[in-house]
Amino acid sequence: MAFEQIKDSARSLITLGPARKDHWIGLRTAVGIFAPMIILLAINRMDLVIFAVFGAFTGVYGRVDGYWNRLRMQVRSGLLFFAVIALALAASNLWIDHANPEIKQWQIVGSTTLIAGACSVIAGFMRLRPTGSLFHIFAFAAIASIPNPAPAWQALLVAVLTIALAIGIGAAGAIGQWTNLWKRTSLPPLSDHVRTAIWWEGLFYILTAGVAGALANSLGSSLSAGHNYWAMVAAVVPLVGHTTKLRLHRGIHRVLGTLVGMILMMLVFLINPPVWMLLVLIGFFQFMAEMLVMRNYFMAQIFITPLALVGVSLGTGLSTAVMYDRIVETVIGSVVGICGVLLGSWFGGIMRKRVGIEPPNPKKAD
């Protein structure tokens, strides 16, 4: 049995799921993230890039058929991203003690943990796809960590314009297809079981992200690693999936994909291209990530790794220290996430027995 499980896990690394017009969403998100960055470079406002990047993540929420359905989902996701960015700016300016690194790290973990749970619940009730709060954790913690962010009105303006651009790109395909524009799919009401599951999932996001962040903080000094929120992001990755097996695979894929992605990142580091070329690479990595993320998370992670590292290095320059942090924090977070999945599976089994729900059929779910 153990050998079969290992064999199945190894096979999952090279198995591509069915294509679902992934090149279109890859192109939309690549343009949505590259265009605002190149404009900011042209006007010499690279301090605003981080707000453009997280606003552009609105484009990721476009994997839905029908232009009206896509518009509805992306408007909802854009509003949530704007709220998260605004809260992160407020936290950085009014609450986070940037002068005291130790206190700052625990403040980041505590506030990001609350965002993890709240955004998971909100995303669940908004019917957003992808589910969960992975992007919101990343956005809030990264912005809240900035000691001297750009003026709030400028940052929020860039975020709004980038969100609007992502929504506009998502709706651009409707040009010339006006007869199909208003076709929409009514969303069925959420059942009581689904509503309960959303709240429980929010709790597990809080527990998993919080434990990963606390562990990263506790081990960070001894391991000489920073960026504790990367551990929190990695921890919630396995929580997305229909079955325990798929969730465990995502945790394993996160670690292995990160390690392989470091090879690609090392090439970028050795070449040390100019900033405009780094922006081109970010667009390319974003395209490849969206091309693969629904088909094989391991392969997608190979491009997500340099995408994240190049993005956070735009203001400070490429360094091997950031690469080391990524590996350490990813391992910490993925281990916590996998443990969270196993705990959740055990807890879910108990709850299903209490309410008399049959466990899902793994063969059908896969």
Short mmCIF file of C-alpha atoms in Angstrom, two decimals, residues 32-313:
data_model
loop_
_atom_site.label_atom_id
_atom_site.label_comp_id
_atom_site.label_asym_id
_atom_site.label_seq_id
_atom_site.Cartn_x
_atom_site.Cartn_y
_atom_site.Cartn_z
CA GLY A 32 -2.94 42.51 -16.58
CA ILE A 33 0.20 42.34 -14.46
CA PHE A 34 2.77 43.49 -17.04
CA ALA A 35 0.99 46.59 -18.40
CA PRO A 36 0.69 48.50 -15.09
CA MET A 37 4.24 47.56 -14.06
CA ILE A 38 5.81 48.83 -17.25
CA ILE A 39 3.85 52.09 -16.91
CA LEU A 40 5.06 52.53 -13.33
CA LEU A 41 8.61 51.88 -14.49
CA ALA A 42 8.22 54.53 -17.18
CA ILE A 43 7.12 57.16 -14.64
CA ASN A 44 9.74 56.01 -12.10
CA ARG A 45 7.26 54.89 -9.45
CA MET A 46 8.44 51.38 -8.69
CA ASP A 47 7.37 51.90 -5.08
CA LEU A 48 3.80 51.42 -6.31
CA VAL A 49 4.44 48.13 -8.14
CA ILE A 50 3.39 45.93 -5.22
CA PHE A 51 -0.09 47.49 -5.23
CA ALA A 52 -0.40 46.93 -8.95
CA VAL A 53 0.68 43.30 -8.62
CA PHE A 54 -1.92 42.44 -6.01
CA GLY A 55 -4.63 44.38 -7.81
CA ALA A 56 -3.78 42.41 -10.95
CA PHE A 57 -4.48 39.16 -9.09
CA THR A 58 -8.14 39.97 -9.78
CA GLY A 59 -7.53 38.50 -13.21
CA VAL A 60 -6.82 35.08 -11.71
CA TYR A 61 -10.51 34.83 -10.80
CA GLY A 62 -11.63 34.41 -14.40
CA ARG A 63 -11.92 30.67 -14.86
CA VAL A 64 -15.64 30.68 -15.47
CA ASP A 65 -17.71 30.34 -18.64
CA GLY A 66 -19.81 33.26 -19.77
CA TYR A 67 -18.75 36.89 -19.81
CA TRP A 68 -21.41 37.99 -17.34
CA ASN A 69 -20.45 35.21 -14.93
CA ARG A 70 -16.79 36.17 -15.23
CA LEU A 71 -17.60 39.84 -14.72
CA ARG A 72 -19.60 39.04 -11.60
CA MET A 73 -16.80 36.95 -10.11
CA GLN A 74 -14.02 39.39 -10.95
CA VAL A 75 -15.92 42.39 -9.59
CA ARG A 76 -16.42 40.50 -6.33
CA SER A 77 -12.77 39.43 -6.18
CA GLY A 78 -11.63 42.96 -7.04
CA LEU A 79 -13.66 44.44 -4.19
CA LEU A 80 -12.17 41.91 -1.78
CA PHE A 81 -8.61 42.62 -2.97
CA PHE A 82 -9.18 46.36 -2.60
CA ALA A 83 -10.41 45.85 0.98
CA VAL A 84 -7.39 43.68 1.81
CA ILE A 85 -4.94 46.17 0.30
CA ALA A 86 -6.60 49.05 2.20
CA LEU A 87 -6.49 47.12 5.48
CA ALA A 88 -2.83 46.23 4.90
CA LEU A 89 -1.95 49.89 4.30
CA ALA A 90 -3.81 50.90 7.44
CA ALA A 91 -2.01 48.21 9.44
CA SER A 92 1.40 49.28 8.14
CA ASN A 93 0.80 52.97 8.85
CA LEU A 94 -1.14 52.79 12.10
CA TRP A 95 -0.36 49.56 13.91
CA ILE A 96 2.72 47.61 12.81
CA ASP A 97 5.80 48.52 14.86
CA HIS A 98 8.39 48.63 12.08
CA ALA A 99 11.05 49.92 14.49
CA ASN A 100 10.94 46.67 16.49
CA PRO A 101 11.49 43.68 14.16
CA GLU A 102 10.55 41.05 16.75
CA ILE A 103 7.24 42.67 17.65
CA LYS A 104 6.61 43.42 13.99
CA GLN A 105 6.89 39.75 13.00
CA TRP A 106 4.33 38.67 15.58
CA GLN A 107 2.01 41.50 14.61
CA ILE A 108 2.23 40.41 10.98
CA VAL A 109 1.47 36.79 11.91
CA GLY A 110 -1.45 37.72 14.16
CA SER A 111 -3.16 40.10 11.75
CA THR A 112 -2.51 37.91 8.70
CA THR A 113 -4.01 34.93 10.53
CA LEU A 114 -7.25 36.85 10.99
CA ILE A 115 -7.20 37.84 7.31
CA ALA A 116 -6.67 34.18 6.37
CA GLY A 117 -9.83 33.08 8.16
CA ALA A 118 -11.99 36.07 7.26
CA CYS A 119 -11.13 36.05 3.55
CA SER A 120 -11.60 32.28 3.34
CA VAL A 121 -15.15 32.65 4.68
CA ILE A 122 -15.92 35.69 2.49
CA ALA A 123 -14.54 33.95 -0.61
CA GLY A 124 -16.66 30.91 0.21
CA PHE A 125 -19.89 32.89 0.46
CA MET A 126 -18.95 34.96 -2.63
CA ARG A 127 -18.46 31.68 -4.60
CA LEU A 128 -14.99 32.77 -5.71
CA ARG A 129 -12.81 30.36 -7.68
CA PRO A 130 -10.06 29.63 -6.74
CA THR A 131 -11.35 29.15 -3.23
CA GLY A 132 -9.61 30.06 -0.01
CA SER A 133 -7.52 33.06 0.99
CA LEU A 134 -4.03 32.25 -0.33
CA PHE A 135 -3.71 35.41 -2.45
CA HIS A 136 -5.21 37.57 0.29
CA ILE A 137 -2.72 36.27 2.86
CA PHE A 138 0.11 37.08 0.48
CA ALA A 139 -1.22 40.55 -0.35
CA PHE A 140 -1.97 41.61 3.21
CA ALA A 141 1.29 40.38 4.77
CA ALA A 142 3.53 41.72 1.98
CA ILE A 143 1.99 45.21 2.08
CA ALA A 144 1.69 45.37 5.87
CA SER A 145 5.41 44.51 6.10
CA ILE A 146 6.44 47.64 4.17
CA PRO A 147 7.91 50.13 6.68
CA ASN A 148 7.31 53.28 4.60
CA PRO A 149 4.64 52.56 2.00
CA ALA A 150 3.67 55.03 -0.69
CA PRO A 151 0.97 57.59 0.19
CA ALA A 152 -2.29 55.72 0.75
CA TRP A 153 -4.27 57.60 -1.89
CA GLN A 154 -1.66 56.84 -4.55
CA ALA A 155 -1.40 53.19 -3.57
CA LEU A 156 -5.17 52.73 -3.55
CA LEU A 157 -5.54 54.57 -6.85
CA VAL A 158 -3.02 52.22 -8.49
CA ALA A 159 -4.85 49.25 -6.97
CA VAL A 160 -8.23 50.45 -8.27
CA LEU A 161 -6.89 51.14 -11.77
CA THR A 162 -5.17 47.76 -11.93
CA ILE A 163 -8.29 45.96 -10.69
CA ALA A 164 -10.34 47.81 -13.31
CA LEU A 165 -7.81 46.84 -15.99
CA ALA A 166 -8.01 43.17 -14.99
CA ILE A 167 -11.81 43.27 -15.11
CA GLY A 168 -11.73 45.07 -18.45
CA ILE A 169 -9.34 42.51 -19.95
CA GLY A 170 -11.58 39.73 -18.66
CA ALA A 171 -14.61 41.27 -20.38
CA ALA A 172 -12.78 42.22 -23.59
CA GLY A 173 -13.67 38.94 -25.27
CA ALA A 174 -17.31 40.00 -25.28
CA ILE A 175 -16.59 42.61 -27.99
CA GLY A 176 -18.53 41.60 -31.05
CA GLN A 177 -20.52 38.97 -29.16
CA TRP A 178 -23.20 41.22 -27.70
CA THR A 179 -25.95 38.62 -28.10
CA ASN A 180 -24.17 36.33 -25.65
CA LEU A 181 -23.03 39.05 -23.27
CA TRP A 182 -25.97 38.97 -20.90
CA LYS A 183 -26.31 35.20 -20.68
CA ARG A 184 -25.78 34.31 -17.07
CA THR A 185 -25.86 31.26 -14.84
CA SER A 186 -27.92 31.65 -11.71
CA LEU A 187 -26.08 30.41 -8.66
CA PRO A 188 -28.08 27.92 -6.58
CA PRO A 189 -28.54 28.81 -2.91
CA LEU A 190 -25.93 27.44 -0.55
CA SER A 191 -27.14 24.48 1.45
CA ASP A 192 -26.85 24.41 5.23
CA HIS A 193 -24.09 21.78 4.97
CA VAL A 194 -22.09 23.98 2.57
CA ARG A 195 -22.52 27.04 4.80
CA THR A 196 -21.31 25.06 7.79
CA ALA A 197 -18.38 23.73 5.78
CA ILE A 198 -17.37 27.29 4.79
CA TRP A 199 -17.19 28.33 8.45
CA TRP A 200 -15.21 25.22 9.42
CA GLU A 201 -12.85 25.79 6.50
CA GLY A 202 -12.30 29.35 7.71
CA LEU A 203 -11.37 27.99 11.12
CA PHE A 204 -8.83 25.60 9.59
CA TYR A 205 -7.34 28.47 7.59
CA ILE A 206 -6.89 30.38 10.84
CA LEU A 207 -5.33 27.42 12.63
CA THR A 208 -3.06 26.37 9.76
CA ALA A 209 -1.85 29.84 8.83
CA GLY A 210 -1.44 30.83 12.48
CA VAL A 211 0.56 27.76 13.43
CA ALA A 212 2.78 28.08 10.34
CA GLY A 213 3.45 31.75 11.03
CA ALA A 214 4.17 31.15 14.71
CA LEU A 215 6.49 28.26 13.89
CA ALA A 216 8.28 30.32 11.23
CA ASN A 217 8.75 33.13 13.75
CA SER A 218 10.04 30.76 16.42
CA LEU A 219 12.47 29.01 14.08
CA GLY A 220 13.32 32.04 11.96
CA SER A 221 16.14 33.39 14.09
CA SER A 222 17.84 30.02 14.50
CA LEU A 223 17.51 29.29 10.78
CA SER A 224 18.41 32.85 9.76
CA ALA A 225 15.25 33.06 7.67
CA GLY A 226 12.80 35.91 7.16
CA HIS A 227 9.53 36.38 5.25
CA ASN A 228 7.47 34.40 7.74
CA TYR A 229 4.30 35.01 5.73
CA TRP A 230 5.65 32.73 3.00
CA ALA A 231 5.24 29.88 5.48
CA MET A 232 1.64 30.99 6.03
CA VAL A 233 0.97 31.02 2.28
CA ALA A 234 2.54 27.58 1.84
CA ALA A 235 0.52 26.20 4.76
CA VAL A 236 -2.86 26.97 3.21
CA VAL A 237 -1.96 25.60 -0.24
CA PRO A 238 -2.86 21.99 0.70
CA LEU A 239 -6.27 23.10 2.02
CA VAL A 240 -7.50 23.54 -1.56
CA GLY A 241 -8.70 20.25 -3.04
CA HIS A 242 -11.71 17.94 -3.21
CA THR A 243 -10.09 14.98 -1.49
CA THR A 244 -7.43 14.34 1.13
CA LYS A 245 -5.22 12.74 -1.51
CA LEU A 246 -5.35 15.79 -3.77
CA ARG A 247 -4.62 18.08 -0.83
CA LEU A 248 -1.59 16.05 0.20
CA HIS A 249 -0.36 16.08 -3.37
CA ARG A 250 -0.58 19.89 -3.40
CA GLY A 251 1.56 20.10 -0.26
CA ILE A 252 4.20 17.83 -1.77
CA HIS A 253 4.03 19.64 -5.11
CA ARG A 254 4.57 22.96 -3.33
CA VAL A 255 7.87 21.85 -1.82
CA LEU A 256 9.23 19.99 -4.84
CA GLY A 257 8.07 22.67 -7.28
CA THR A 258 9.77 25.32 -5.17
CA LEU A 259 13.05 23.41 -5.20
CA VAL A 260 12.98 22.97 -8.97
CA GLY A 261 11.83 26.57 -9.42
CA MET A 262 14.95 27.67 -7.58
CA ILE A 263 17.01 26.43 -10.51
CA LEU A 264 15.11 28.80 -12.77
CA MET A 265 15.49 31.57 -10.21
CA MET A 266 19.23 30.95 -10.00
CA LEU A 267 19.50 31.45 -13.76
CA VAL A 268 17.73 34.79 -13.42
CA PHE A 269 20.06 35.72 -10.56
CA LEU A 270 23.19 34.85 -12.56
CA ILE A 271 22.02 36.76 -15.64
CA ASN A 272 20.95 39.74 -13.46
CA PRO A 273 18.86 41.39 -16.19
CA PRO A 274 17.79 45.07 -16.13
CA VAL A 275 14.51 46.01 -14.45
CA TRP A 276 12.48 46.18 -17.67
CA MET A 277 13.54 42.62 -18.48
CA LEU A 278 12.54 41.49 -14.98
CA LEU A 279 9.07 42.88 -15.68
CA VAL A 280 8.92 40.89 -18.90
CA LEU A 281 9.93 37.78 -16.97
CA ILE A 282 7.20 38.41 -14.39
CA GLY A 283 4.64 38.54 -17.19
CA PHE A 284 6.03 35.33 -18.69
CA PHE A 285 6.12 33.49 -15.35
CA GLN A 286 2.54 34.61 -14.65
CA PHE A 287 1.45 33.28 -18.04
CA MET A 288 3.09 29.90 -17.46
CA ALA A 289 1.76 29.65 -13.91
CA GLU A 290 -1.83 30.14 -15.06
CA MET A 291 -1.27 27.76 -17.97
CA LEU A 292 -0.32 24.97 -15.58
CA VAL A 293 -1.84 25.66 -12.16
CA MET A 294 -5.09 23.79 -12.83
CA ARG A 295 -3.37 20.97 -14.71
CA ASN A 296 -0.33 20.22 -12.57
CA TYR A 297 0.50 22.23 -9.44
CA PHE A 298 4.09 20.94 -9.30
CA MET A 299 4.85 22.27 -12.78
CA ALA A 300 3.04 25.53 -12.06
CA GLN A 301 5.08 26.00 -8.88
CA ILE A 302 8.28 25.91 -10.93
CA PHE A 303 7.19 29.25 -12.42
CA ILE A 304 5.35 30.59 -9.36
CA THR A 305 8.60 30.45 -7.35
CA PRO A 306 10.65 32.85 -9.52
CA LEU A 307 7.50 34.93 -10.09
CA ALA A 308 7.19 35.59 -6.35
CA LEU A 309 10.93 36.05 -5.78
CA VAL A 310 11.47 38.44 -8.67
CA GLY A 311 8.38 40.37 -7.59
CA VAL A 312 9.57 40.94 -4.01
CA SER A 313 13.10 41.74 -5.24
#
